[in-house]
Short mmCIF file of C-alpha atoms in Angstrom, two decimals:
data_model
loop_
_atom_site.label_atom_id
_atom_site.label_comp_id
_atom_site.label_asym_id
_atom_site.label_seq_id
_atom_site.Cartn_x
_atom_site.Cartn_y
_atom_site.Cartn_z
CA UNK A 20 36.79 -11.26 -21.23
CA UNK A 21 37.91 -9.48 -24.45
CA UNK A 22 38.95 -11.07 -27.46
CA UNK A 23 42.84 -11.33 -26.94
CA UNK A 24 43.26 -10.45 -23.50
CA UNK A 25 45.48 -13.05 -21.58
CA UNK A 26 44.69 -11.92 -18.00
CA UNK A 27 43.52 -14.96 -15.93
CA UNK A 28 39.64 -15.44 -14.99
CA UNK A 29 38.86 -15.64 -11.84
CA UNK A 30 36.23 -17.14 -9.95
CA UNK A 31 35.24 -16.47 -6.78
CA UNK A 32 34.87 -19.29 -4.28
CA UNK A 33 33.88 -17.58 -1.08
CA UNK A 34 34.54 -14.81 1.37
CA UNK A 35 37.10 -12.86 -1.19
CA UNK A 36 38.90 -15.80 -2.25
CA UNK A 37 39.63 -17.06 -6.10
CA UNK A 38 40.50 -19.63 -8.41
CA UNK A 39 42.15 -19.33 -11.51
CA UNK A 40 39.40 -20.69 -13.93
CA UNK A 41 41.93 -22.43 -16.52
CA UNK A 42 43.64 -24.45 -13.55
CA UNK A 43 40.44 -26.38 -12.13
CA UNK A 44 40.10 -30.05 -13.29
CA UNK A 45 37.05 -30.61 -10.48
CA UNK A 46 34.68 -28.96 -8.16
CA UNK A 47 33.84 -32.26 -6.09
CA UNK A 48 31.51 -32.53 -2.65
CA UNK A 49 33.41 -33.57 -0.20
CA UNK A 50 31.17 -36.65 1.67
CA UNK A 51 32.23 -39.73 0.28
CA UNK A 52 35.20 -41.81 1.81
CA UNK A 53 37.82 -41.45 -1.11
CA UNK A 54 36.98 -37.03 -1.33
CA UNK A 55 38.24 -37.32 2.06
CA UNK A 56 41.27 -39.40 1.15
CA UNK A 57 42.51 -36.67 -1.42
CA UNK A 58 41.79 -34.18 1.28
CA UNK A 59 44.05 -35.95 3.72
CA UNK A 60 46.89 -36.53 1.23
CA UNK A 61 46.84 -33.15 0.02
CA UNK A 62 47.74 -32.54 3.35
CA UNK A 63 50.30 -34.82 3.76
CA UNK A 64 51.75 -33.50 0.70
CA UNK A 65 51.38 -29.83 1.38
CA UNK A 66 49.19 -29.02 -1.09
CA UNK A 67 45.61 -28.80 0.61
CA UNK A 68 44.69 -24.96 0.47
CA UNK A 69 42.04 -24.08 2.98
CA UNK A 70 39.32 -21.53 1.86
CA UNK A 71 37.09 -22.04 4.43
CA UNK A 72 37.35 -19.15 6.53
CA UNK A 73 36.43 -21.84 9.36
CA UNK A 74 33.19 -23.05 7.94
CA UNK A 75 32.24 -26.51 7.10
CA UNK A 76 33.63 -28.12 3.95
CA UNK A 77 30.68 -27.73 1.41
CA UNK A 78 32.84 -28.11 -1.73
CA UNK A 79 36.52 -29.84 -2.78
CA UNK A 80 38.06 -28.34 -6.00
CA UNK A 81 40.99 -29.76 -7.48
CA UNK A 82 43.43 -28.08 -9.64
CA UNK A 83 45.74 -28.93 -12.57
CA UNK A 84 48.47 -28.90 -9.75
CA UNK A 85 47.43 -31.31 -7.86
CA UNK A 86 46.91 -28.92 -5.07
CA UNK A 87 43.47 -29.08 -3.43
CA UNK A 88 41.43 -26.21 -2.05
CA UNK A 89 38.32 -26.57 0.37
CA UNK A 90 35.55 -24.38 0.30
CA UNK A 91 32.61 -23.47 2.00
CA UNK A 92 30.01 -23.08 -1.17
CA UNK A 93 28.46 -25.43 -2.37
CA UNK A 94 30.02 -27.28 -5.22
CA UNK A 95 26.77 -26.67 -7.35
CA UNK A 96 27.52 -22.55 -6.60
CA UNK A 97 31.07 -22.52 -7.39
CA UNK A 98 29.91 -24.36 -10.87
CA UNK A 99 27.10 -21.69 -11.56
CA UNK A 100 29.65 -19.11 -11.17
CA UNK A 101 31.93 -20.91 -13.69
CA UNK A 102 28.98 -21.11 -16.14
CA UNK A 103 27.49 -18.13 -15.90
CA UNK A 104 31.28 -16.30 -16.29
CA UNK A 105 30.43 -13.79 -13.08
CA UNK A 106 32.85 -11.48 -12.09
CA UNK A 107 34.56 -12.54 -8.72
CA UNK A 108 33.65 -9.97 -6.49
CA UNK A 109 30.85 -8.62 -7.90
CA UNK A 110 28.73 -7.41 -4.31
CA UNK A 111 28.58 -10.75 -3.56
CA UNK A 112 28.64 -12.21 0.33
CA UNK A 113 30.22 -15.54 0.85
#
């Protein structure tokens, strides 16, 4: 990103789909009993996103919002591509 550009970065959490970088408070896994409480409330509330394309859960991130969007990369993926600054689509599947 250049010095004094105010477009958003986005991150790409799998299959085409992205997150605004600024808005993400957690990229959680989503085994334990109380990750699947927030999942089931966001529900509730309207606010659970689905990014899954139909695959298995592999990753919970949770915005600024309070909305809460499910992936199907790993949680330690979706944080390498936050690190590392990668472009969201670039060539790669998943």
């Amino acid at each position: 990103m250049k010095k004094g550009d105010l477009s958003p970065v986005l991150v790409n959490i799998g299959f085409g789909n992205v997150v605004s970088a600024s808005r993400v408070v957690a990229i959680v896994t989503p085994g334990s009993a109380p990750m699947k409480r927030l999942r089931e409330e966001a529900k509730k509330r309207g606010k659970l996103i689905d990014a899954t394309e139909g695959r298995r859960t592999r990753s919970i991130i949770v915005t600024d919002s309070d909305h809460i969007v499910l992936s199907a990369l790993q949680a330690e993926t979706i944080t390498q591509r936050f690190i590392e600054g990668k472009e969201p689509f670039a060539g790669e599947k998943g």
